[in-house]
Amino acid sequence: MALMEVKDLTMRFGGITAIDNLSFEVEKNSITALIGPNGAGKTSTFNCLTGFYKSTSGSILYNNQSLTGLAPYQITYKKIIRTFQNVRLFKNMTVLQNVMSGAHSISKQFLLGALLRHKRQREEERQILENALHCLDFIGIPDLKNKLAKNLSCGDQRRTEWARALAAKPELLLLDEPAAGLNREEKDDLVRLIRRFRDELGITVLLIEHDMEIVMDVSEKVVVINFGTKIAEGTPSEVQANPLVIDAYLGTEEEEEEGSSPKEPYHG
């Protein structure tokens, strides 16, 4: 059953088409990867799915309800949560405070309740704290809770961002290049975490990732785009063997031996 359906999605910036009639589905309780060369339109697609961009045309359905025209905060309330290619933490706040901010994004209490310290507001704050501590424990960094975000390593900044995303209790989690800046051991931990997100927490995962070893290891379905257009879709093994994917992104064995890099069209 499809949790999200993207139909004929198009995004133009002036005369440049970043996404061109893109269609794909994300099944509930699945792990799906969206891949393509640098600038293929992957992050632009995420920005459309989460309301940061208003698409030129096409539709996005989530639980059979349209997301068209919704603001990012409204999409967050639907339990669609994302991380970013460049980690966006509050540098002068502690790890625990950063993670709590994820739950605050879906808080049910308003400013007046916070000012008056209403009983319901105090109870919600207690629940937010407990939830944040649980998320830190799930990610594996409870000992970092009092450390300032600006003093964290790249890997621990990533982990803090994942914990913050979990604190918002996502139904669909969008990970934008989660392995960027991670070492081999941290990437192995990431693969295990993504599986746990789905298997233990029931979270559907859609990820953008350039590390093909991670994509092929953790994904059940892979959608490949190039110049904003879908060129392949299927299981990791099917996509890996697709001549269009090899030509556009993965490269031939001869190209790899020569050290050539993937093609780099428009950065979207």
Coordinates of C-alpha atoms in Angstrom, one line a residue:
M1 CA 0.0 0.0 0.0
A2 CA 1.4 3.4 -1.0
L3 CA 1.9 5.8 1.9
M4 CA 3.0 8.6 -0.5
E5 CA 2.3 9.0 -4.2
V6 CA 4.2 11.5 -6.3
K7 CA 2.5 12.1 -9.7
D8 CA 3.9 14.1 -12.6
L9 CA 5.8 16.3 -10.2
T10 CA 7.5 19.3 -12.1
M11 CA 9.5 22.1 -10.6
R12 CA 10.9 25.0 -12.7
F13 CA 13.1 27.8 -11.7
G14 CA 12.7 30.4 -14.4
G15 CA 13.9 28.6 -17.6
I16 CA 15.5 25.7 -15.7
T17 CA 13.6 22.5 -15.1
A18 CA 14.8 20.9 -11.9
I19 CA 12.2 18.2 -11.7
D20 CA 10.4 17.0 -14.9
N21 CA 7.2 14.9 -14.6
L22 CA 8.5 12.7 -11.8
S23 CA 6.3 9.9 -10.6
F24 CA 7.0 7.3 -7.9
E25 CA 5.4 5.7 -4.8
V26 CA 6.7 5.1 -1.3
E27 CA 5.0 2.0 0.2
K28 CA 4.1 2.0 3.9
N29 CA 6.8 0.3 6.1
S30 CA 9.3 0.3 3.3
I31 CA 12.8 1.7 2.8
T32 CA 13.1 3.5 -0.5
A33 CA 16.2 5.3 -1.9
L34 CA 16.1 8.2 -4.3
I35 CA 19.4 8.4 -6.2
G36 CA 21.0 10.2 -9.1
P37 CA 24.1 12.2 -10.1
N38 CA 24.9 15.5 -8.4
G39 CA 22.3 18.1 -9.3
A40 CA 19.8 15.5 -10.6
G41 CA 17.0 17.1 -8.6
K42 CA 16.9 14.9 -5.5
T43 CA 17.0 17.6 -2.9
S44 CA 14.6 19.7 -4.9
T45 CA 12.2 16.7 -4.8
F46 CA 12.6 16.5 -1.0
N47 CA 11.9 20.3 -0.8
C48 CA 8.7 19.8 -2.8
L49 CA 7.6 16.9 -0.6
T50 CA 8.1 18.9 2.6
G51 CA 6.7 22.2 1.5
F52 CA 9.9 24.2 1.2
Y53 CA 9.3 24.5 -2.6
K54 CA 5.9 25.0 -4.2
S55 CA 5.9 22.7 -7.3
T56 CA 5.1 24.1 -10.7
S57 CA 2.7 21.2 -11.4
G58 CA 1.9 17.7 -10.5
S59 CA 0.5 16.2 -7.2
I60 CA 1.8 14.7 -4.0
L61 CA -0.6 12.5 -2.0
Y62 CA 0.1 11.3 1.5
N63 CA -2.4 8.8 3.0
N64 CA -4.6 9.7 0.0
Q65 CA -4.6 13.4 1.0
S66 CA -3.0 16.2 -1.1
L67 CA 0.0 18.0 0.3
T68 CA -0.2 20.6 -2.5
G69 CA 0.0 24.1 -1.1
L70 CA 0.8 23.1 2.5
A71 CA 3.5 24.9 4.5
P72 CA 6.4 23.0 6.0
Y73 CA 4.9 23.2 9.5
Q74 CA 1.6 21.7 8.3
I75 CA 3.4 18.8 6.6
T76 CA 5.4 18.3 9.9
Y77 CA 2.1 17.9 11.7
K78 CA 1.2 15.1 9.3
K79 CA 4.3 13.3 10.7
I80 CA 6.4 13.7 7.6
I81 CA 9.8 14.6 9.1
R82 CA 13.1 15.3 7.3
T83 CA 16.8 15.8 7.9
F84 CA 19.1 18.0 5.8
Q85 CA 22.1 17.4 3.6
N86 CA 23.9 20.0 5.7
V87 CA 23.3 19.4 9.4
R88 CA 21.1 22.2 10.9
L89 CA 21.5 22.1 14.7
F90 CA 21.2 24.9 17.2
K91 CA 25.0 25.2 17.8
N92 CA 24.8 26.9 21.2
M93 CA 22.2 24.5 22.7
T94 CA 22.9 21.2 24.2
V95 CA 22.2 17.9 22.5
L96 CA 19.2 17.3 24.7
Q97 CA 17.8 20.7 24.0
N98 CA 18.2 20.1 20.2
V99 CA 16.4 16.8 20.4
M100 CA 13.6 18.3 22.5
S101 CA 13.2 21.0 19.8
G102 CA 12.1 18.2 17.5
A103 CA 9.1 17.4 19.7
H104 CA 8.3 21.1 20.2
S105 CA 7.7 21.3 16.5
I106 CA 4.5 19.2 17.0
S107 CA 3.6 20.6 20.4
K108 CA -0.1 20.9 21.1
Q109 CA 0.3 23.7 23.7
F110 CA 0.3 27.4 22.8
L111 CA 2.3 30.5 23.9
L112 CA -0.2 31.4 26.6
G113 CA 0.0 28.1 28.2
A114 CA 3.8 28.3 28.3
L115 CA 3.7 31.8 29.8
L116 CA 1.3 30.8 32.5
R117 CA 3.0 27.4 33.1
H118 CA -0.4 25.7 32.8
K119 CA -0.7 22.1 34.2
R120 CA -1.2 20.7 30.7
Q121 CA 1.8 22.6 29.4
R122 CA 4.0 21.3 32.3
E123 CA 2.8 17.7 31.6
E124 CA 3.6 18.0 27.9
E125 CA 7.1 19.4 28.7
R126 CA 7.7 16.4 31.0
Q127 CA 6.6 14.0 28.2
I128 CA 8.8 15.9 25.7
L129 CA 11.8 15.5 28.0
E130 CA 11.2 11.8 28.5
N131 CA 10.7 11.3 24.8
A132 CA 14.0 13.1 24.0
L133 CA 15.9 11.0 26.4
H134 CA 14.4 7.9 24.9
C135 CA 15.4 9.0 21.4
L136 CA 19.0 9.7 22.5
D137 CA 19.2 6.2 24.0
F138 CA 17.7 4.7 20.8
I139 CA 20.3 6.5 18.6
G140 CA 23.1 5.5 21.1
I141 CA 24.3 8.9 22.4
P142 CA 22.7 9.4 25.8
D143 CA 26.0 10.3 27.3
L144 CA 26.2 13.4 25.0
K145 CA 23.0 15.0 26.3
N146 CA 24.6 17.9 28.1
K147 CA 27.3 18.6 25.4
L148 CA 26.9 21.7 23.3
A149 CA 26.1 20.9 19.6
K150 CA 28.9 23.1 18.4
N151 CA 31.5 20.9 20.2
L152 CA 30.3 17.6 18.5
S153 CA 32.1 15.6 15.9
C154 CA 30.5 15.4 12.4
G155 CA 29.2 11.9 13.2
D156 CA 27.7 12.9 16.5
Q157 CA 26.1 16.0 14.9
R158 CA 24.4 13.6 12.4
R159 CA 23.3 11.3 15.3
T160 CA 21.8 14.3 17.1
E161 CA 19.9 15.3 14.0
W162 CA 18.5 11.8 13.7
A163 CA 17.5 11.8 17.3
R164 CA 15.8 15.2 16.9
A165 CA 13.9 13.8 13.9
L166 CA 12.7 10.8 15.9
A167 CA 11.5 13.1 18.7
A168 CA 8.9 14.5 16.2
K169 CA 7.5 10.9 16.0
P170 CA 7.6 10.5 12.2
E171 CA 5.5 8.2 10.2
L172 CA 7.6 9.0 7.1
L173 CA 11.2 9.9 7.6
L174 CA 13.1 11.7 4.8
L175 CA 16.9 11.4 5.1
D176 CA 18.9 13.7 2.9
E177 CA 22.4 12.2 2.5
P178 CA 22.6 10.9 6.1
A179 CA 26.0 9.2 5.4
A180 CA 27.8 12.5 4.4
G181 CA 30.9 12.9 6.5
L182 CA 30.7 9.6 8.2
N183 CA 33.5 7.1 8.5
R184 CA 33.1 3.4 7.6
E185 CA 32.1 2.3 11.2
E186 CA 29.5 5.1 11.4
K187 CA 28.1 4.2 8.0
D188 CA 27.6 0.6 9.2
D189 CA 25.8 2.0 12.3
L190 CA 23.6 4.1 10.0
V191 CA 22.5 1.0 8.0
R192 CA 21.5 -0.7 11.3
L193 CA 19.7 2.3 12.5
I194 CA 17.6 2.7 9.3
R195 CA 16.5 -0.9 9.6
R196 CA 15.6 -0.3 13.2
F197 CA 13.6 2.8 12.4
R198 CA 11.4 0.6 10.2
D199 CA 11.5 -2.7 12.0
E200 CA 11.2 -1.5 15.6
L201 CA 9.5 1.9 15.3
G202 CA 7.3 1.3 12.2
I203 CA 8.8 4.3 10.4
T204 CA 8.7 4.4 6.6
V205 CA 12.0 5.7 5.3
L206 CA 12.8 7.6 2.1
L207 CA 16.5 8.5 1.7
I208 CA 18.8 10.3 -0.7
E209 CA 22.3 8.8 -0.6
H210 CA 25.4 8.9 -2.8
D211 CA 27.1 5.9 -1.1
M212 CA 26.0 3.1 -3.3
E213 CA 27.1 0.4 -0.8
I214 CA 24.6 1.8 1.7
V215 CA 21.8 2.2 -0.9
M216 CA 22.2 -1.4 -2.2
D217 CA 22.4 -2.8 1.4
V218 CA 19.5 -1.1 3.1
S219 CA 17.0 -0.2 0.3
E220 CA 14.1 -2.4 -0.9
K221 CA 13.3 -0.1 -3.8
V222 CA 15.5 2.4 -5.6
V223 CA 14.2 5.3 -7.8
V224 CA 16.9 6.8 -10.1
I225 CA 16.6 10.3 -11.6
N226 CA 18.8 12.3 -14.0
F227 CA 18.2 15.8 -15.0
G228 CA 15.0 15.7 -12.9
T229 CA 13.5 12.8 -14.9
K230 CA 13.1 9.2 -13.6
I231 CA 15.2 6.9 -15.6
A232 CA 14.8 3.7 -13.6
E233 CA 12.9 2.2 -10.7
G234 CA 13.1 -1.3 -9.1
T235 CA 15.0 -3.4 -6.6
P236 CA 18.6 -2.6 -5.9
S237 CA 19.8 -5.4 -8.1
E238 CA 17.5 -4.4 -11.0
V239 CA 18.7 -0.8 -10.8
Q240 CA 22.3 -1.7 -10.5
A241 CA 22.1 -3.7 -13.8
N242 CA 20.1 -1.0 -15.7
P243 CA 22.2 0.4 -18.6
L244 CA 20.7 3.8 -18.2
V245 CA 21.7 4.0 -14.6
I246 CA 25.2 2.7 -15.4
D247 CA 25.6 5.4 -18.0
A248 CA 24.1 8.2 -16.1
Y249 CA 25.3 7.6 -12.5
L250 CA 27.1 4.4 -11.5
G251 CA 29.6 4.6 -14.4
T252 CA 31.2 1.7 -16.4
E253 CA 34.1 -0.3 -15.1
E254 CA 36.3 1.4 -17.6
E255 CA 35.3 4.9 -16.3
E256 CA 35.8 3.8 -12.7
E257 CA 39.3 2.5 -13.5
E258 CA 40.1 5.9 -15.2
G259 CA 38.9 7.7 -12.0
S260 CA 36.1 9.6 -13.7
S261 CA 33.5 11.2 -11.5
P262 CA 29.7 11.0 -12.1
K263 CA 28.2 13.5 -14.5
E264 CA 27.2 16.8 -12.9
P265 CA 24.2 18.5 -14.4
Y266 CA 22.2 21.4 -12.9
H267 CA 22.5 21.5 -9.1
G268 CA 19.0 21.1 -7.7

